[in-house]
């Protein structure tokens, strides 16, 4: 059904399906279950812009104030609290709550990096002795009427240095091959272009997962590579990477993925992650699912077996995806749990998968060769803006009940 429009034509007049997609978006549309799912999904999580080949970015996470009562504890009347591991991030007027005794206290001074002065029983619950190890959490601030402006607080920003990486792939065939049709009338050019596109997407995907940052200036021209997700996790969130034991139970698996749910990049969807794994890891998780329940088969059944695409636990949902590239490169039992909102690709200006061709449609023939061809060039850097919301597990080789 057609409709009339008035005024300047703008991009909203076209359905989204009509607008040209980026290379990543095209891969997602044509090959949603192909060899480069993370690269394809990056088209949905937004792009960033790189200004130079040296492309660092910044990361910060919201941290919550918690303290552990030091050795010796505090009596019910003690107001000079000394000996904490750290009072970093604390300011006057914070209210602390003891999870065991339910007593609230008011911080009246942060004396130094380890000591506080407080008012006891700052609420309905009376002051009580506190034991070593009691957990204190910040439950807000309380300020008097007409009070002075409080001390400013901020979150430390982590600078993550990185570089762009130039990815290039080519296609080429003789002009005779171009003029010849393959079986069933398929164009050799289209087939060659498709192969080139897939090689390009796979190269980008591999760097997203396993890349490491490097600026190599030993050659005639500099060569630089970008940091991938696993290396960023190992460097900036090492507590989120874990080796699995000889066998893994459901409880042990939960312990390994819990850290990835402590922080979220997208506040509108904080409880969902995608786990990319090789066939061994996915098989182990499916076995874990079977061990977690009972299977009843009756005579009326004509098929049997179970297939799990999700793991649900108290923190949220993990969607399971078997990654063809992890299989093809021979990894064993590895699982990368991704908060996809944390992954962005930063492209240099004009380097978001640029296509060039020669010998086609009257274009200049390269070196006078009787052939046609072209290339795809992409220059980008991987940004994992919140490594704390992802996790990596190695060696998932068998499951046990528990």
PDB file of C-alpha atoms in Angstrom, residues 70-264:
ATOM      1  CA  UNK A  70      38.272  -5.765  61.018  1.00  0.00           C
ATOM      2  CA  UNK A  71      39.799  -8.252  63.457  1.00  0.00           C
ATOM      3  CA  UNK A  72      38.691  -7.721  67.030  1.00  0.00           C
ATOM      4  CA  UNK A  73      35.314  -6.286  66.031  1.00  0.00           C
ATOM      5  CA  UNK A  74      33.686  -3.279  67.721  1.00  0.00           C
ATOM      6  CA  UNK A  75      31.830  -2.977  71.028  1.00  0.00           C
ATOM      7  CA  UNK A  76      28.290  -1.625  71.063  1.00  0.00           C
ATOM      8  CA  UNK A  77      29.582   1.835  72.109  1.00  0.00           C
ATOM      9  CA  UNK A  78      32.700   2.110  69.930  1.00  0.00           C
ATOM     10  CA  UNK A  79      32.577   5.143  67.591  1.00  0.00           C
ATOM     11  CA  UNK A  80      36.220   5.318  66.471  1.00  0.00           C
ATOM     12  CA  UNK A  81      36.417   2.514  63.959  1.00  0.00           C
ATOM     13  CA  UNK A  82      39.995   1.738  62.971  1.00  0.00           C
ATOM     14  CA  UNK A  83      41.700  -0.919  60.931  1.00  0.00           C
ATOM     15  CA  UNK A  84      39.533  -1.393  57.821  1.00  0.00           C
ATOM     16  CA  UNK A  85      41.227  -2.769  54.740  1.00  0.00           C
ATOM     17  CA  UNK A  86      40.282   0.422  52.854  1.00  0.00           C
ATOM     18  CA  UNK A  87      37.837   3.303  53.171  1.00  0.00           C
ATOM     19  CA  UNK A  88      38.275   4.310  49.524  1.00  0.00           C
ATOM     20  CA  UNK A  89      35.153   5.844  48.014  1.00  0.00           C
ATOM     21  CA  UNK A  90      33.604   6.720  51.381  1.00  0.00           C
ATOM     22  CA  UNK A  91      32.498  10.215  52.423  1.00  0.00           C
ATOM     23  CA  UNK A  92      30.956  11.884  55.459  1.00  0.00           C
ATOM     24  CA  UNK A  93      27.141  11.397  55.783  1.00  0.00           C
ATOM     25  CA  UNK A  94      27.071   7.824  54.450  1.00  0.00           C
ATOM     26  CA  UNK A  95      24.813   5.424  56.327  1.00  0.00           C
ATOM     27  CA  UNK A  96      26.252   1.927  56.853  1.00  0.00           C
ATOM     28  CA  UNK A  97      24.110  -1.125  57.591  1.00  0.00           C
ATOM     29  CA  UNK A  98      25.310  -4.274  59.383  1.00  0.00           C
ATOM     30  CA  UNK A  99      23.717  -7.219  57.578  1.00  0.00           C
ATOM     31  CA  UNK A 100      23.945  -9.447  60.681  1.00  0.00           C
ATOM     32  CA  UNK A 101      22.777  -7.120  63.489  1.00  0.00           C
ATOM     33  CA  UNK A 102      20.673  -4.797  61.262  1.00  0.00           C
ATOM     34  CA  UNK A 103      22.140  -1.759  63.026  1.00  0.00           C
ATOM     35  CA  UNK A 104      22.593   1.421  60.960  1.00  0.00           C
ATOM     36  CA  UNK A 105      25.431   3.844  61.699  1.00  0.00           C
ATOM     37  CA  UNK A 106      26.167   7.339  60.380  1.00  0.00           C
ATOM     38  CA  UNK A 107      29.673   8.158  59.139  1.00  0.00           C
ATOM     39  CA  UNK A 108      30.647  11.558  60.565  1.00  0.00           C
ATOM     40  CA  UNK A 109      34.255  11.554  59.355  1.00  0.00           C
ATOM     41  CA  UNK A 110      36.537   9.582  57.068  1.00  0.00           C
ATOM     42  CA  UNK A 111      39.730  10.001  59.069  1.00  0.00           C
ATOM     43  CA  UNK A 112      42.126   8.359  56.633  1.00  0.00           C
ATOM     44  CA  UNK A 113      42.428   5.372  54.303  1.00  0.00           C
ATOM     45  CA  UNK A 114      41.559   2.837  57.017  1.00  0.00           C
ATOM     46  CA  UNK A 115      39.672   4.650  59.820  1.00  0.00           C
ATOM     47  CA  UNK A 116      36.144   6.074  60.315  1.00  0.00           C
ATOM     48  CA  UNK A 117      34.269   8.011  62.989  1.00  0.00           C
ATOM     49  CA  UNK A 118      30.592   7.075  63.322  1.00  0.00           C
ATOM     50  CA  UNK A 119      27.362   7.626  65.250  1.00  0.00           C
ATOM     51  CA  UNK A 120      25.979   4.310  66.541  1.00  0.00           C
ATOM     52  CA  UNK A 121      22.387   3.102  66.450  1.00  0.00           C
ATOM     53  CA  UNK A 122      21.398   5.591  63.747  1.00  0.00           C
ATOM     54  CA  UNK A 123      17.905   4.188  63.291  1.00  0.00           C
ATOM     55  CA  UNK A 124      15.285   2.053  65.000  1.00  0.00           C
ATOM     56  CA  UNK A 125      17.623  -0.865  65.745  1.00  0.00           C
ATOM     57  CA  UNK A 126      19.859  -0.280  68.788  1.00  0.00           C
ATOM     58  CA  UNK A 127      23.649  -0.517  68.690  1.00  0.00           C
ATOM     59  CA  UNK A 128      25.102  -3.976  69.235  1.00  0.00           C
ATOM     60  CA  UNK A 129      28.570  -5.491  69.315  1.00  0.00           C
ATOM     61  CA  UNK A 130      29.978  -6.172  65.849  1.00  0.00           C
ATOM     62  CA  UNK A 131      32.021  -9.265  65.064  1.00  0.00           C
ATOM     63  CA  UNK A 132      35.105  -9.469  62.895  1.00  0.00           C
ATOM     64  CA  UNK A 133      34.034 -10.144  59.326  1.00  0.00           C
ATOM     65  CA  UNK A 134      30.533  -8.642  59.691  1.00  0.00           C
ATOM     66  CA  UNK A 135      29.564  -7.114  56.350  1.00  0.00           C
ATOM     67  CA  UNK A 136      28.700  -3.406  56.247  1.00  0.00           C
ATOM     68  CA  UNK A 137      26.948  -1.979  53.226  1.00  0.00           C
ATOM     69  CA  UNK A 138      26.205   1.628  52.291  1.00  0.00           C
ATOM     70  CA  UNK A 139      22.439   2.262  52.335  1.00  0.00           C
ATOM     71  CA  UNK A 140      22.444   5.886  51.256  1.00  0.00           C
ATOM     72  CA  UNK A 141      23.437   9.210  52.751  1.00  0.00           C
ATOM     73  CA  UNK A 142      21.764  11.384  55.395  1.00  0.00           C
ATOM     74  CA  UNK A 143      22.324  15.145  55.601  1.00  0.00           C
ATOM     75  CA  UNK A 144      20.953  17.799  57.949  1.00  0.00           C
ATOM     76  CA  UNK A 145      18.737  20.634  56.764  1.00  0.00           C
ATOM     77  CA  UNK A 146      20.797  23.516  55.446  1.00  0.00           C
ATOM     78  CA  UNK A 147      23.891  21.343  55.284  1.00  0.00           C
ATOM     79  CA  UNK A 148      26.963  22.220  53.229  1.00  0.00           C
ATOM     80  CA  UNK A 149      27.536  20.571  49.902  1.00  0.00           C
ATOM     81  CA  UNK A 150      29.096  17.096  50.465  1.00  0.00           C
ATOM     82  CA  UNK A 151      32.445  15.960  49.141  1.00  0.00           C
ATOM     83  CA  UNK A 152      32.315  14.994  45.483  1.00  0.00           C
ATOM     84  CA  UNK A 153      32.640  11.352  44.516  1.00  0.00           C
ATOM     85  CA  UNK A 154      33.658   9.752  41.245  1.00  0.00           C
ATOM     86  CA  UNK A 155      34.407   6.399  39.699  1.00  0.00           C
ATOM     87  CA  UNK A 156      37.919   5.690  38.520  1.00  0.00           C
ATOM     88  CA  UNK A 157      38.150   5.362  34.761  1.00  0.00           C
ATOM     89  CA  UNK A 158      40.359   2.652  33.281  1.00  0.00           C
ATOM     90  CA  UNK A 159      42.151   3.509  30.059  1.00  0.00           C
ATOM     91  CA  UNK A 160      42.434   0.499  27.767  1.00  0.00           C
ATOM     92  CA  UNK A 161      45.113   1.037  25.105  1.00  0.00           C
ATOM     93  CA  UNK A 162      44.471  -0.590  21.760  1.00  0.00           C
ATOM     94  CA  UNK A 163      45.158  -0.322  18.030  1.00  0.00           C
ATOM     95  CA  UNK A 164      43.218  -0.648  14.832  1.00  0.00           C
ATOM     96  CA  UNK A 165      43.851  -3.633  12.575  1.00  0.00           C
ATOM     97  CA  UNK A 166      43.697  -3.669   8.789  1.00  0.00           C
ATOM     98  CA  UNK A 167      41.844  -6.655   7.357  1.00  0.00           C
ATOM     99  CA  UNK A 168      42.122  -7.289   3.613  1.00  0.00           C
ATOM    100  CA  UNK A 169      40.761 -10.081   1.449  1.00  0.00           C
ATOM    101  CA  UNK A 170      40.636 -10.345  -2.336  1.00  0.00           C
ATOM    102  CA  UNK A 171      38.754 -12.150  -5.069  1.00  0.00           C
ATOM    103  CA  UNK A 172      40.035 -12.643  -8.625  1.00  0.00           C
ATOM    104  CA  UNK A 173      39.313 -14.739 -11.710  1.00  0.00           C
ATOM    105  CA  UNK A 174      40.201 -14.629 -15.366  1.00  0.00           C
ATOM    106  CA  UNK A 175      37.848 -12.757 -17.659  1.00  0.00           C
ATOM    107  CA  UNK A 176      37.149 -16.084 -19.361  1.00  0.00           C
ATOM    108  CA  UNK A 177      35.955 -17.505 -16.048  1.00  0.00           C
ATOM    109  CA  UNK A 178      33.852 -14.367 -15.560  1.00  0.00           C
ATOM    110  CA  UNK A 179      32.163 -14.910 -18.898  1.00  0.00           C
ATOM    111  CA  UNK A 180      31.551 -18.594 -18.186  1.00  0.00           C
ATOM    112  CA  UNK A 181      28.609 -19.731 -16.098  1.00  0.00           C
ATOM    113  CA  UNK A 182      28.936 -22.358 -13.447  1.00  0.00           C
ATOM    114  CA  UNK A 183      26.487 -25.250 -13.009  1.00  0.00           C
ATOM    115  CA  UNK A 184      22.815 -24.197 -13.082  1.00  0.00           C
ATOM    116  CA  UNK A 185      23.746 -20.756 -14.419  1.00  0.00           C
ATOM    117  CA  UNK A 186      25.507 -19.470 -11.306  1.00  0.00           C
ATOM    118  CA  UNK A 187      27.894 -16.580 -11.895  1.00  0.00           C
ATOM    119  CA  UNK A 188      31.524 -17.322 -11.080  1.00  0.00           C
ATOM    120  CA  UNK A 189      31.927 -13.669 -10.094  1.00  0.00           C
ATOM    121  CA  UNK A 190      29.121 -13.869  -7.538  1.00  0.00           C
ATOM    122  CA  UNK A 191      30.562 -17.088  -6.130  1.00  0.00           C
ATOM    123  CA  UNK A 192      34.052 -15.599  -5.870  1.00  0.00           C
ATOM    124  CA  UNK A 193      32.750 -12.438  -4.217  1.00  0.00           C
ATOM    125  CA  UNK A 194      30.779 -14.512  -1.707  1.00  0.00           C
ATOM    126  CA  UNK A 195      33.873 -16.534  -0.775  1.00  0.00           C
ATOM    127  CA  UNK A 196      35.847 -13.316  -0.293  1.00  0.00           C
ATOM    128  CA  UNK A 197      33.106 -11.893   1.950  1.00  0.00           C
ATOM    129  CA  UNK A 198      33.081 -14.968   4.145  1.00  0.00           C
ATOM    130  CA  UNK A 199      36.881 -15.013   4.469  1.00  0.00           C
ATOM    131  CA  UNK A 200      36.757 -11.339   5.441  1.00  0.00           C
ATOM    132  CA  UNK A 201      34.052 -11.890   8.060  1.00  0.00           C
ATOM    133  CA  UNK A 202      35.888 -14.884   9.540  1.00  0.00           C
ATOM    134  CA  UNK A 203      39.158 -12.922   9.772  1.00  0.00           C
ATOM    135  CA  UNK A 204      37.351 -10.157  11.670  1.00  0.00           C
ATOM    136  CA  UNK A 205      35.616 -12.694  13.916  1.00  0.00           C
ATOM    137  CA  UNK A 206      38.857 -14.439  14.838  1.00  0.00           C
ATOM    138  CA  UNK A 207      40.479 -11.134  15.789  1.00  0.00           C
ATOM    139  CA  UNK A 208      37.448 -10.147  17.875  1.00  0.00           C
ATOM    140  CA  UNK A 209      37.848 -13.343  19.907  1.00  0.00           C
ATOM    141  CA  UNK A 210      41.596 -14.048  20.033  1.00  0.00           C
ATOM    142  CA  UNK A 211      43.357 -10.855  18.905  1.00  0.00           C
ATOM    143  CA  UNK A 212      46.166  -9.257  20.922  1.00  0.00           C
ATOM    144  CA  UNK A 213      47.277  -5.604  20.706  1.00  0.00           C
ATOM    145  CA  UNK A 214      50.542  -4.810  18.953  1.00  0.00           C
ATOM    146  CA  UNK A 215      52.194  -1.895  17.157  1.00  0.00           C
ATOM    147  CA  UNK A 216      54.965  -3.327  14.968  1.00  0.00           C
ATOM    148  CA  UNK A 217      57.262  -0.701  13.447  1.00  0.00           C
ATOM    149  CA  UNK A 218      60.071  -3.027  12.374  1.00  0.00           C
ATOM    150  CA  UNK A 219      58.982  -3.107   8.743  1.00  0.00           C
ATOM    151  CA  UNK A 220      58.931  -0.460   6.029  1.00  0.00           C
ATOM    152  CA  UNK A 221      55.391   0.448   7.080  1.00  0.00           C
ATOM    153  CA  UNK A 222      53.838   0.010  10.534  1.00  0.00           C
ATOM    154  CA  UNK A 223      51.566  -2.965  11.177  1.00  0.00           C
ATOM    155  CA  UNK A 224      49.124  -2.974  14.076  1.00  0.00           C
ATOM    156  CA  UNK A 225      46.729  -5.486  15.570  1.00  0.00           C
ATOM    157  CA  UNK A 226      43.769  -5.087  17.887  1.00  0.00           C
ATOM    158  CA  UNK A 227      43.006  -6.635  21.262  1.00  0.00           C
ATOM    159  CA  UNK A 228      40.274  -9.269  21.244  1.00  0.00           C
ATOM    160  CA  UNK A 229      37.780 -10.169  23.922  1.00  0.00           C
ATOM    161  CA  UNK A 230      39.648 -13.040  25.588  1.00  0.00           C
ATOM    162  CA  UNK A 231      42.896 -11.087  25.936  1.00  0.00           C
ATOM    163  CA  UNK A 232      40.987  -8.072  27.328  1.00  0.00           C
ATOM    164  CA  UNK A 233      39.324 -10.324  29.896  1.00  0.00           C
ATOM    165  CA  UNK A 234      42.646 -11.846  30.907  1.00  0.00           C
ATOM    166  CA  UNK A 235      44.171  -8.380  31.356  1.00  0.00           C
ATOM    167  CA  UNK A 236      41.355  -6.329  32.895  1.00  0.00           C
ATOM    168  CA  UNK A 237      38.946  -8.835  34.474  1.00  0.00           C
ATOM    169  CA  UNK A 238      41.079 -11.892  35.321  1.00  0.00           C
ATOM    170  CA  UNK A 239      38.584 -12.985  37.971  1.00  0.00           C
ATOM    171  CA  UNK A 240      36.088 -13.605  35.159  1.00  0.00           C
ATOM    172  CA  UNK A 241      38.277 -16.209  33.454  1.00  0.00           C
ATOM    173  CA  UNK A 242      38.329 -19.698  34.935  1.00  0.00           C
ATOM    174  CA  UNK A 243      39.613 -23.167  34.046  1.00  0.00           C
ATOM    175  CA  UNK A 244      37.057 -25.935  34.522  1.00  0.00           C
ATOM    176  CA  UNK A 245      37.965 -29.095  36.399  1.00  0.00           C
ATOM    177  CA  UNK A 246      37.947 -32.618  35.005  1.00  0.00           C
ATOM    178  CA  UNK A 247      34.176 -32.557  35.576  1.00  0.00           C
ATOM    179  CA  UNK A 248      31.812 -29.620  36.067  1.00  0.00           C
ATOM    180  CA  UNK A 249      28.543 -29.540  37.989  1.00  0.00           C
ATOM    181  CA  UNK A 250      25.749 -27.038  37.581  1.00  0.00           C
ATOM    182  CA  UNK A 251      26.740 -25.375  40.865  1.00  0.00           C
ATOM    183  CA  UNK A 252      30.361 -25.066  39.749  1.00  0.00           C
ATOM    184  CA  UNK A 253      29.249 -23.622  36.402  1.00  0.00           C
ATOM    185  CA  UNK A 254      27.112 -21.008  38.179  1.00  0.00           C
ATOM    186  CA  UNK A 255      30.107 -20.011  40.308  1.00  0.00           C
ATOM    187  CA  UNK A 256      32.170 -19.432  37.152  1.00  0.00           C
ATOM    188  CA  UNK A 257      29.583 -17.302  35.311  1.00  0.00           C
ATOM    189  CA  UNK A 258      28.278 -15.319  38.313  1.00  0.00           C
ATOM    190  CA  UNK A 259      30.919 -12.560  37.987  1.00  0.00           C
ATOM    191  CA  UNK A 260      29.660 -11.719  34.477  1.00  0.00           C
ATOM    192  CA  UNK A 261      26.270 -10.779  35.944  1.00  0.00           C
ATOM    193  CA  UNK A 262      27.580  -8.517  38.697  1.00  0.00           C
ATOM    194  CA  UNK A 263      27.731  -5.569  36.291  1.00  0.00           C
ATOM    195  CA  UNK A 264      25.713  -4.829  33.150  1.00  0.00           C
TER     196      UNK A 264
END
